[in-house]
PDB file of C-alpha atoms in Angstrom:
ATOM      1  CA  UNK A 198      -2.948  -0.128 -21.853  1.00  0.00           C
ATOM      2  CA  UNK A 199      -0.794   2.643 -19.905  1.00  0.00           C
ATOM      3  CA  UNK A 200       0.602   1.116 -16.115  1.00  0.00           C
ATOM      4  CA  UNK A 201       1.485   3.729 -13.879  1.00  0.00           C
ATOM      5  CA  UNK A 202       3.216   3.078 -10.298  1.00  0.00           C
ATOM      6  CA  UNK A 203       1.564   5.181  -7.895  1.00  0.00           C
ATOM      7  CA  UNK A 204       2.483   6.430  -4.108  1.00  0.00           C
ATOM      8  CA  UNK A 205      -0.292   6.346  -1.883  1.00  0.00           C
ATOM      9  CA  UNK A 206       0.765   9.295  -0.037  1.00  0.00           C
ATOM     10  CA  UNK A 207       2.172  12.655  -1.927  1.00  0.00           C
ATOM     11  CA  UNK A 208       3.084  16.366  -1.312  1.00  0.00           C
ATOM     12  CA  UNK A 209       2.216  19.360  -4.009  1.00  0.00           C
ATOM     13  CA  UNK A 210       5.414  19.142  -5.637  1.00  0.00           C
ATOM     14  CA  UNK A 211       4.306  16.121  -7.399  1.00  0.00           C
ATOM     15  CA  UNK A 212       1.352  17.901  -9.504  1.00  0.00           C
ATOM     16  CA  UNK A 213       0.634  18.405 -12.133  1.00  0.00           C
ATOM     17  CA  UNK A 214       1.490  15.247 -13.355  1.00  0.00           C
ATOM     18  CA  UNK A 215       2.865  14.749 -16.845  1.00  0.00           C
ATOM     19  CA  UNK A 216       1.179  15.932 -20.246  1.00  0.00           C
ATOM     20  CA  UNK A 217       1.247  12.531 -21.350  1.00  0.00           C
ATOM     21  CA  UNK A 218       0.080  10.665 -18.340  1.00  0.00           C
ATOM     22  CA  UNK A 219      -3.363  13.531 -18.035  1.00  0.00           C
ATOM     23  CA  UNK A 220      -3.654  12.818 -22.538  1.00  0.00           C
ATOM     24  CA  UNK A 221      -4.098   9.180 -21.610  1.00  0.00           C
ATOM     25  CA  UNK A 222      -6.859   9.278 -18.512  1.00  0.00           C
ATOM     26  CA  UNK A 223      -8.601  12.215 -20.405  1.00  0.00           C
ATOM     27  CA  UNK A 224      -9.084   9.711 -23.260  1.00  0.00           C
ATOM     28  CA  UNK A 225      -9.204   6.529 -21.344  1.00  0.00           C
ATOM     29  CA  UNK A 226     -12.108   4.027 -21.757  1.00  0.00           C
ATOM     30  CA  UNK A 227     -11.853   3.357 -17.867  1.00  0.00           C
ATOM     31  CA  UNK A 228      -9.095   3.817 -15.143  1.00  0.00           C
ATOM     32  CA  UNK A 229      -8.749   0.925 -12.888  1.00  0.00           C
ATOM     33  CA  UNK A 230      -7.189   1.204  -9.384  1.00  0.00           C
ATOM     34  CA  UNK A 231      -6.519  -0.725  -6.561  1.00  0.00           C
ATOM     35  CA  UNK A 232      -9.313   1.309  -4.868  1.00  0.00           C
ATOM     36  CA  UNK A 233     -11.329   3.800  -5.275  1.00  0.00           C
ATOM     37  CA  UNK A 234      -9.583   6.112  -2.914  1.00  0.00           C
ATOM     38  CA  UNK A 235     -12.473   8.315  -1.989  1.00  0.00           C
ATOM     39  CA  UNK A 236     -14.686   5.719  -0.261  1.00  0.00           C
ATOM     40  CA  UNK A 237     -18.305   5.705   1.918  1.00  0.00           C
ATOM     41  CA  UNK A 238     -16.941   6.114   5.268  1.00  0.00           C
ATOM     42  CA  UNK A 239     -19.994   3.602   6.216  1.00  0.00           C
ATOM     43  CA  UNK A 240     -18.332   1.208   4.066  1.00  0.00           C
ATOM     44  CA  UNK A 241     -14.760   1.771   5.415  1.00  0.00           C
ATOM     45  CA  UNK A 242     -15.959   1.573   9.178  1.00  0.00           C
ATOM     46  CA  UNK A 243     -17.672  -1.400   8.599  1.00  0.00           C
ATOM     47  CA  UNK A 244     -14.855  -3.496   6.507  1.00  0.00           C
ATOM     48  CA  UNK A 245     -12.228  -2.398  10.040  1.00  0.00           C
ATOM     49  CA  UNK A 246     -15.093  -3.668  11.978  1.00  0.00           C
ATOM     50  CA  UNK A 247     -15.529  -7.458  10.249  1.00  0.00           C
ATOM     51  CA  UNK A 248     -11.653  -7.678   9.283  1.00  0.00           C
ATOM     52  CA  UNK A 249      -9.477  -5.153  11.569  1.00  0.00           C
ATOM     53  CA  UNK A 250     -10.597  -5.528  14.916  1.00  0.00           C
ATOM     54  CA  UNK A 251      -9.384  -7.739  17.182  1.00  0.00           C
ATOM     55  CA  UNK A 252     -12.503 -10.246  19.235  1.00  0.00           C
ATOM     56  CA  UNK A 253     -13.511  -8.753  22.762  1.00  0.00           C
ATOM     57  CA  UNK A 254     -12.005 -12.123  24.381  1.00  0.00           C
ATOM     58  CA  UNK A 255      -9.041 -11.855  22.618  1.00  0.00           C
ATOM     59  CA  UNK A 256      -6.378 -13.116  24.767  1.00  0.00           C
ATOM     60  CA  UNK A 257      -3.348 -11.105  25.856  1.00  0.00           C
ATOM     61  CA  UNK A 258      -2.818  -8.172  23.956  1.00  0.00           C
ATOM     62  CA  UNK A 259      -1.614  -5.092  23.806  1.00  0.00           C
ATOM     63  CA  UNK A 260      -1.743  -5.165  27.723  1.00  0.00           C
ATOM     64  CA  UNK A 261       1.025  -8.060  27.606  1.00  0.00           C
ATOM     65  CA  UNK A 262       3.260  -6.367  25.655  1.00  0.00           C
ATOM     66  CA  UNK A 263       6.909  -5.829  27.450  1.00  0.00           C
ATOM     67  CA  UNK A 264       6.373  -1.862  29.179  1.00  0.00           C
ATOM     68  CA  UNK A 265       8.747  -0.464  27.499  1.00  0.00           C
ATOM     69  CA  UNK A 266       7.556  -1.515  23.964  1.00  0.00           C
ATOM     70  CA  UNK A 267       4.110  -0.724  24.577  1.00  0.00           C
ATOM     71  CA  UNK A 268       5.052   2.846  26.047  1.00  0.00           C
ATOM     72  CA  UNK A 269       7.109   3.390  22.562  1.00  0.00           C
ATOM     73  CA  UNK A 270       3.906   1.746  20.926  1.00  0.00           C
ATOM     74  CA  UNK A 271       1.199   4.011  22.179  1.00  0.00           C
ATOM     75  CA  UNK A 272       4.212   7.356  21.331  1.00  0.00           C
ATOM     76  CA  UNK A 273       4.259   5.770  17.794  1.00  0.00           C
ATOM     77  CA  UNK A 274       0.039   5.382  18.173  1.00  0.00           C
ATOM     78  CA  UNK A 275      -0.345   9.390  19.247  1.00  0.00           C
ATOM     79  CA  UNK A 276       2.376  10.073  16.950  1.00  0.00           C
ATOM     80  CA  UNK A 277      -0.205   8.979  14.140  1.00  0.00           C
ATOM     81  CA  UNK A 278      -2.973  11.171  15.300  1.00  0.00           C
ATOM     82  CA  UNK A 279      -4.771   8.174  16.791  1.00  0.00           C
ATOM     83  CA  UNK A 280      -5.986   7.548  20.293  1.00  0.00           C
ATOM     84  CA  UNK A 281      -4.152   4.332  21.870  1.00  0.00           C
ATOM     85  CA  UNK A 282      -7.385   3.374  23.304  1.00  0.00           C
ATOM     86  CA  UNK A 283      -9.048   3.166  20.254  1.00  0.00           C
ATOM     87  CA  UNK A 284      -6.198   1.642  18.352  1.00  0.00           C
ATOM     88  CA  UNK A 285      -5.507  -1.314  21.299  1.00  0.00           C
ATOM     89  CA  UNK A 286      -9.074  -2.424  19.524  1.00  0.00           C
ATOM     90  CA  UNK A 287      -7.406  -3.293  15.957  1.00  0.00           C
ATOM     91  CA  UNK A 288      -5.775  -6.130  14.785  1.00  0.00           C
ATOM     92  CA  UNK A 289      -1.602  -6.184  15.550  1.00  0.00           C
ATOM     93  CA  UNK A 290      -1.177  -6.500  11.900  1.00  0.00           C
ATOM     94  CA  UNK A 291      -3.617  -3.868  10.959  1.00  0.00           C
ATOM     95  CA  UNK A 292      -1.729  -0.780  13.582  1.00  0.00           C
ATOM     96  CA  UNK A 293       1.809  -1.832  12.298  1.00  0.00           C
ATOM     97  CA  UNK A 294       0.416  -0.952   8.551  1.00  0.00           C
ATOM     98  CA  UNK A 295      -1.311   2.169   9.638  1.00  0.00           C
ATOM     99  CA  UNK A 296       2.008   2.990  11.576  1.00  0.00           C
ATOM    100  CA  UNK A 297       4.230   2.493   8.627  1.00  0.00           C
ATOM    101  CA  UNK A 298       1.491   5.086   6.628  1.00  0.00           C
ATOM    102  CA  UNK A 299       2.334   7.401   9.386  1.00  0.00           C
ATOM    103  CA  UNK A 300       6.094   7.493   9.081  1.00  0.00           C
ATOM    104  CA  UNK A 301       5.767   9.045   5.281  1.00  0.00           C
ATOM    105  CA  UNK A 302       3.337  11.599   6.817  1.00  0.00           C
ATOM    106  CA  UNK A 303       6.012  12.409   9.316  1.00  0.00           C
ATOM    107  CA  UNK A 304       8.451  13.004   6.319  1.00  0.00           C
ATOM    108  CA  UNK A 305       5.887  15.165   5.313  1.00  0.00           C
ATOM    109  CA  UNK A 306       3.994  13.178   2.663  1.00  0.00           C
ATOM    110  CA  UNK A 307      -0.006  13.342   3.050  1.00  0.00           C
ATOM    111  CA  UNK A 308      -2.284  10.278   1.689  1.00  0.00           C
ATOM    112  CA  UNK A 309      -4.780  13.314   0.589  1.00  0.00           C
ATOM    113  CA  UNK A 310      -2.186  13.491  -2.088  1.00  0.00           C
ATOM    114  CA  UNK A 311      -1.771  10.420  -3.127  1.00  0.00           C
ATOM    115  CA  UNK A 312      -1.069   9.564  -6.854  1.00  0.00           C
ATOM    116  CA  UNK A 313      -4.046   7.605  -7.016  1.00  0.00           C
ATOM    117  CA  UNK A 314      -6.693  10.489  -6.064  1.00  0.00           C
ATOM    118  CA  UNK A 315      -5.488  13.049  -8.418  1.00  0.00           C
ATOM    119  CA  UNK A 316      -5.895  10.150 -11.450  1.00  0.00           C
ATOM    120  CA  UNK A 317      -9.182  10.189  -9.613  1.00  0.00           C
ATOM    121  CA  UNK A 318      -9.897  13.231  -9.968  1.00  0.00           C
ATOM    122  CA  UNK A 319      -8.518  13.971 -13.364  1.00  0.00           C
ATOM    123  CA  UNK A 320     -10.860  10.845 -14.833  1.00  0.00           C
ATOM    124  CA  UNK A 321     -13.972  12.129 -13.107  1.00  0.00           C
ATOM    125  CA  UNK A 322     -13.326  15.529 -14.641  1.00  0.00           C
ATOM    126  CA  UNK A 323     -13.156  13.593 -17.823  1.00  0.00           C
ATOM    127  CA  UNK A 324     -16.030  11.381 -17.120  1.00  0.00           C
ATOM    128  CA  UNK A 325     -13.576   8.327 -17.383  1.00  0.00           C
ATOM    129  CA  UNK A 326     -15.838   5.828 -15.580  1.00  0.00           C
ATOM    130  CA  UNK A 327     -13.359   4.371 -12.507  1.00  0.00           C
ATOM    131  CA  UNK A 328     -13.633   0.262 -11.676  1.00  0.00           C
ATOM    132  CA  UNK A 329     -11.822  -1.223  -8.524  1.00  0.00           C
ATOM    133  CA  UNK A 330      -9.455  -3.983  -8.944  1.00  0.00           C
ATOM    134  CA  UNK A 331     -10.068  -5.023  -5.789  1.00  0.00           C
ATOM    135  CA  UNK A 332     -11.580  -4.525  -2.422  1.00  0.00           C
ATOM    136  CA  UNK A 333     -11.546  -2.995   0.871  1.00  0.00           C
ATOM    137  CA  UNK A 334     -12.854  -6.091   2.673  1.00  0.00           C
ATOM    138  CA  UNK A 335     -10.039  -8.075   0.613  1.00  0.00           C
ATOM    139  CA  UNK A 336      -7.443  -6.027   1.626  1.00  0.00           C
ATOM    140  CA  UNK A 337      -7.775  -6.196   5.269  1.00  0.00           C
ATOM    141  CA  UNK A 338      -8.835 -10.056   5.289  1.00  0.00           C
ATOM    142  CA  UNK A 339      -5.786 -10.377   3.429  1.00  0.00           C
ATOM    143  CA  UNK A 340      -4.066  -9.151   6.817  1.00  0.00           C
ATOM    144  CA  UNK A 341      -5.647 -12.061   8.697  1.00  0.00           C
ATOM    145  CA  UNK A 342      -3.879 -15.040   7.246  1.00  0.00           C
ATOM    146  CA  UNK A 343      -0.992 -14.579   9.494  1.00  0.00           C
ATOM    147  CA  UNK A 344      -1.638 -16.760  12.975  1.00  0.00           C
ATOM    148  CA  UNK A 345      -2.431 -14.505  15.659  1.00  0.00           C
ATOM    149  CA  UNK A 346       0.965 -15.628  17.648  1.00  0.00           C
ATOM    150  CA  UNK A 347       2.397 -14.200  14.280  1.00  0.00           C
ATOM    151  CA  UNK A 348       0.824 -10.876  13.827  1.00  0.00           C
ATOM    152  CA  UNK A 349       2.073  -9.951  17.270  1.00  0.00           C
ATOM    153  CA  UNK A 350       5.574 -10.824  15.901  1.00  0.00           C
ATOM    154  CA  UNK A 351       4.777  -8.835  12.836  1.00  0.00           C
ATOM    155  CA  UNK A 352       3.962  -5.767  15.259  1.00  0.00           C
ATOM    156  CA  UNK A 353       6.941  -6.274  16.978  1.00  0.00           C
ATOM    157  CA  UNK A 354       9.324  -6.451  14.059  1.00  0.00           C
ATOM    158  CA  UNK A 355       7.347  -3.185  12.675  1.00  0.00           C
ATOM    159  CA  UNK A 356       7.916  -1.833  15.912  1.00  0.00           C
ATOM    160  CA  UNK A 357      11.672  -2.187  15.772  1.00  0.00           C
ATOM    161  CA  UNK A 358      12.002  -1.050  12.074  1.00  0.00           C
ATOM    162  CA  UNK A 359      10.452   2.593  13.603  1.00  0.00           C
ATOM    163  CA  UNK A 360      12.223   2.431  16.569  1.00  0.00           C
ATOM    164  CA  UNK A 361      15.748   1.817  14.769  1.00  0.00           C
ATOM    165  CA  UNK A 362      14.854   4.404  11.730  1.00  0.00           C
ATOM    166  CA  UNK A 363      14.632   1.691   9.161  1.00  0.00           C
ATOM    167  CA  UNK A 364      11.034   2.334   8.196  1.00  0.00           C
ATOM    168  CA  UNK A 365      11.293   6.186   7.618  1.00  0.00           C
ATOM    169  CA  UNK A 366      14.891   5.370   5.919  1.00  0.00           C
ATOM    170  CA  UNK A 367      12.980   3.201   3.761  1.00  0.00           C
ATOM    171  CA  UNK A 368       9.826   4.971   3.027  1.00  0.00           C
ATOM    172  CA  UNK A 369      12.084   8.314   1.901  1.00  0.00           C
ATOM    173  CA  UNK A 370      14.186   5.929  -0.629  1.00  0.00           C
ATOM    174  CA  UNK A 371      10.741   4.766  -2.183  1.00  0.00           C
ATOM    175  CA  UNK A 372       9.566   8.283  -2.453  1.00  0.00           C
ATOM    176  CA  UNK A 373      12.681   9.749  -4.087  1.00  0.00           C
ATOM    177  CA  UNK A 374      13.036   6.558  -6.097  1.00  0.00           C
ATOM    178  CA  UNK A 375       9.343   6.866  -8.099  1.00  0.00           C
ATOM    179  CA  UNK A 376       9.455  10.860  -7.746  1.00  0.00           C
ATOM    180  CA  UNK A 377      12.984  10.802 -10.008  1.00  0.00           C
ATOM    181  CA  UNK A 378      12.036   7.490 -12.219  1.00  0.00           C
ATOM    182  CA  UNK A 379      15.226   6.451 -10.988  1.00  0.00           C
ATOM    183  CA  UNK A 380      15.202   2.536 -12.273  1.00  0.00           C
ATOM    184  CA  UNK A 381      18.460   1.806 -10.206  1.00  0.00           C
ATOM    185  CA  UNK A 382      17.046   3.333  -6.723  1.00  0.00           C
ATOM    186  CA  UNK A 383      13.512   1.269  -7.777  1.00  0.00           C
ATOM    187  CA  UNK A 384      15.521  -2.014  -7.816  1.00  0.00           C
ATOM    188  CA  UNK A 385      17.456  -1.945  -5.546  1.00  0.00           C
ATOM    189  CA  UNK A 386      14.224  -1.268  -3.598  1.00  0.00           C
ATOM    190  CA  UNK A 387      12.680  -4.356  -5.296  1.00  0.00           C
ATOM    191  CA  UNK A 388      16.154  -5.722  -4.205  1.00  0.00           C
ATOM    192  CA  UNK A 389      15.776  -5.347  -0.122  1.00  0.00           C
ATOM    193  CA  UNK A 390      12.345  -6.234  -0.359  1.00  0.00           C
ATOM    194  CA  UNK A 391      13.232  -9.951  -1.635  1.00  0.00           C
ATOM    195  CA  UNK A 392      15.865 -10.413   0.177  1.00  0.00           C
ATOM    196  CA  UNK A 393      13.675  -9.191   4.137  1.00  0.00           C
ATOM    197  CA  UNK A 394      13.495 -12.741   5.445  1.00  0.00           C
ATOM    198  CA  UNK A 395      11.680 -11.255   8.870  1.00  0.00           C
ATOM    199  CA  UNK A 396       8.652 -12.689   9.605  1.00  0.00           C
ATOM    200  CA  UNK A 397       7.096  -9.051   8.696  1.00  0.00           C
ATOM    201  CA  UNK A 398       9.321  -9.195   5.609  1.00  0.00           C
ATOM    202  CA  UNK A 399       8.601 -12.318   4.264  1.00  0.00           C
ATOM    203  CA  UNK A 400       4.761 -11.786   4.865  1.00  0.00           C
ATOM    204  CA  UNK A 401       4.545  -8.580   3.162  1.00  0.00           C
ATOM    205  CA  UNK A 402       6.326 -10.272   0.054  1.00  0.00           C
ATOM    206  CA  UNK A 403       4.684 -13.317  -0.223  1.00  0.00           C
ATOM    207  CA  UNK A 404       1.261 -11.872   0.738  1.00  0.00           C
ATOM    208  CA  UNK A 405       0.833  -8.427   0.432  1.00  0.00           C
ATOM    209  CA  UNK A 406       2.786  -7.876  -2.640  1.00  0.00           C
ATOM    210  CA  UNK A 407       3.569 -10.991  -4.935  1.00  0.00           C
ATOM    211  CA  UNK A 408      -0.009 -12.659  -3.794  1.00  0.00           C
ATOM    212  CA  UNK A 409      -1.475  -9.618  -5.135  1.00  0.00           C
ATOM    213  CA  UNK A 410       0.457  -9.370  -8.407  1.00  0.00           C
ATOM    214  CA  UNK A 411      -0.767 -12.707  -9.502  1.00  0.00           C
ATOM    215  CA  UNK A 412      -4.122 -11.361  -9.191  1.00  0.00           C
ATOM    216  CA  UNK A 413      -4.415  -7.967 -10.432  1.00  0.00           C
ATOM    217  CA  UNK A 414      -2.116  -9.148 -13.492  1.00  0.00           C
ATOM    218  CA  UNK A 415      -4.895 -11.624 -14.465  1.00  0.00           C
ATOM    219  CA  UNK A 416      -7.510  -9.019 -13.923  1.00  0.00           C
ATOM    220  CA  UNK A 417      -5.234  -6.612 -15.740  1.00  0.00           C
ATOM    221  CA  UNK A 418      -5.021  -9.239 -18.611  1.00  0.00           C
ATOM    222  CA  UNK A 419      -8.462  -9.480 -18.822  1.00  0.00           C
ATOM    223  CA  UNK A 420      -9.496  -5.256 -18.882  1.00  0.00           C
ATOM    224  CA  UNK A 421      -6.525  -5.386 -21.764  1.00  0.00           C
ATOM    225  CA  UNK A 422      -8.980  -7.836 -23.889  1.00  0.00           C
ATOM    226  CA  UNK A 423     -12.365  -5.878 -23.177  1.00  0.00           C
ATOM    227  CA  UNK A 424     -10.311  -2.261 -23.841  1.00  0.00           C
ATOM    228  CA  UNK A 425      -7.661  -0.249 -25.951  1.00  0.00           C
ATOM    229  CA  UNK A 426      -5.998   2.848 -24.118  1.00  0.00           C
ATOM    230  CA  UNK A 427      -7.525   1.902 -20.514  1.00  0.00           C
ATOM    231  CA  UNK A 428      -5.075   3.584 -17.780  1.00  0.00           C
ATOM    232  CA  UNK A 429      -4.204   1.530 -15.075  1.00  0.00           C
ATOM    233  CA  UNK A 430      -2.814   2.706 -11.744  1.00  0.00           C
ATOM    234  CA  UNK A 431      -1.579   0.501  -8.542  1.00  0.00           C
ATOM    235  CA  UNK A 432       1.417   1.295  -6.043  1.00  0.00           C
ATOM    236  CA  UNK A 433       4.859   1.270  -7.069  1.00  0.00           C
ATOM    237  CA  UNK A 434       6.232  -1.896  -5.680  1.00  0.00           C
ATOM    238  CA  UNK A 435       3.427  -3.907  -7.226  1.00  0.00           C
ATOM    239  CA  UNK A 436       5.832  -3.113 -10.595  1.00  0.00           C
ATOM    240  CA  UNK A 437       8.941  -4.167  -9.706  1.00  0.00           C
ATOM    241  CA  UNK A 438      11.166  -7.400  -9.641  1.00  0.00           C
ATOM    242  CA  UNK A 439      10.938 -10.928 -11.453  1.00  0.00           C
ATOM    243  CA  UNK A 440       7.555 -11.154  -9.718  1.00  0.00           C
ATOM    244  CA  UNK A 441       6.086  -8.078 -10.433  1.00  0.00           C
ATOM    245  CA  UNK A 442       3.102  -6.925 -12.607  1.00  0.00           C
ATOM    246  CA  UNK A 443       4.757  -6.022 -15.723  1.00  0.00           C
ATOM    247  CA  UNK A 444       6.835  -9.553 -15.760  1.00  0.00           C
ATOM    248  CA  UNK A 445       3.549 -11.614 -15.134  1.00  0.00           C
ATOM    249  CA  UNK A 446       2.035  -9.939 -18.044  1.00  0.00           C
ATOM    250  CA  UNK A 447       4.523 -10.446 -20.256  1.00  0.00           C
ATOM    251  CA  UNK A 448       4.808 -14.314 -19.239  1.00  0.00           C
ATOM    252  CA  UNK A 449       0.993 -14.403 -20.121  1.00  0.00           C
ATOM    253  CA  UNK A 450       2.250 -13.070 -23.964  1.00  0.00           C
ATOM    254  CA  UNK A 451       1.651  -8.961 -23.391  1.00  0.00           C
ATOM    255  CA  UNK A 452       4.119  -6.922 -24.836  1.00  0.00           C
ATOM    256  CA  UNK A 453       5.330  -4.974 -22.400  1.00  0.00           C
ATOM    257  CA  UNK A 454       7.228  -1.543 -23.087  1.00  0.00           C
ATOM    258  CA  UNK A 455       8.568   0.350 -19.572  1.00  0.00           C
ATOM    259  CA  UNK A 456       8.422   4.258 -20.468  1.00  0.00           C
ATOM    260  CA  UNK A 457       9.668   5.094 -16.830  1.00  0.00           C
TER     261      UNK A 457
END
């Protein structure tokens, strides 16, 4: 099986990818992602709708939130391309993560060219069949597990991470990191991550990473019985650190070789 980090968001200088890495999807049994990243927008709508919107009565708000915040807030909001009335409907949790996509587009990276749609692309030129590892509707009920008194702290954390710099800062070192294979620059971002004991920090660690890794390395156990040569592709951080993918799998007794 061939693991390959991915970034969600890219920029043309990335393409094409390595001989090596287009040998192994042309020849792949399957390629397995996170997501298929070219979804029914019917089917995207209506997972925002059940998971990512917050209830008509919902108390308080984005209407309590301190002036000045929410003024930087609905900035950050137009910044993204979005409309802060239609955005004031989703789930604190939910805006900070779009937000924090929106800070690599400002650097000039564009989810269109992510990683994870050209292996798309290159396996249904190939007719490599493509299975999900998991789901929309997971991924955004995944976001719900914090209290709502906590996902307003998560937003407001978020909100200071832009505001200061540190989320750009960051999202440029993860970008230069995986776009030079630079193992020392990937730990050390593997490194900060553990040691973010925020609220928004620990969350996104605990949840949205190492939650996840337990999973997809079981599923990822499981594709490695029912295939030889399968391509696998998930984001960058889920392959890094004592907790990652690659170290799960080789606790469950998979050899595992890092190329990168």
């Amino acid at each position: 099986m061939y693991l390959f980090g991915t970034m969600h968001v890219g920029v043309p200088a990335f393409y094409p990818l390595e001989p090596r890495i287009a040998e192994a999807v042309a020849n792949a049994p399957v390629l397995a992602l996170e997501l298929d990243p070219n979804p029914s927008p019917f089917a995207a709508s209506r997972a925002v709708d059940k998971y990512g919107t917050l209830p008509k009565d919902a108390a308080g708000g984005y209407a309590e939130l301190p002036e000045k915040k929410r003024a930087f807030l609905d900035e950050e909001i137009r910044g993204a391309g979005m409309d802060p009335r239609n955005a004031h409907r989703l789930k604190p949790v939910l805006l900070a993560a779009l937000l924090s996509v929106a800070e690599y587009e400002k650097l000039g990276y564009r989810p269109e060219l992510s990683t994870d749609r050209e292996l798309a692309r290159m396996a249904r030129a190939n007719g490599v069949p493509i299975v999900e590892l998991e789901s929309l509707d997971s991924q955004l009920d995944m976001l719900n597990r914090l209290a709502p008194p906590d996902q307003w702290r998560f937003l407001d954390e978020s909100l200071d991470s832009l505001e200061s710099g540190a989320q750009r800062k960051e999202a440029r070192n993860v970008v230069d990191a995986w776009g030079s294979a630079d193992r020392h620059a990937l730990d050390q971002v593997a490194q900060r991550t553990a040691a973010d004991n925020t609220l928004a920090g620990r969350f996104t660690r605990e949840v949205l990473i190492d939650g996840r890794n337990v999973v997809l390395a079981s599923k990822l156990n499981d594709l490695l019985e029912k295939h030889n040569g399968a391509v696998v592709a998930i984001g960058v951080l889920h392959l890094l650190g004592e907790r990652g993918v690659p170290a799960l799998l080789a606790a469950h007794g998979v050899t595992v070789e890092r190329v990168y």
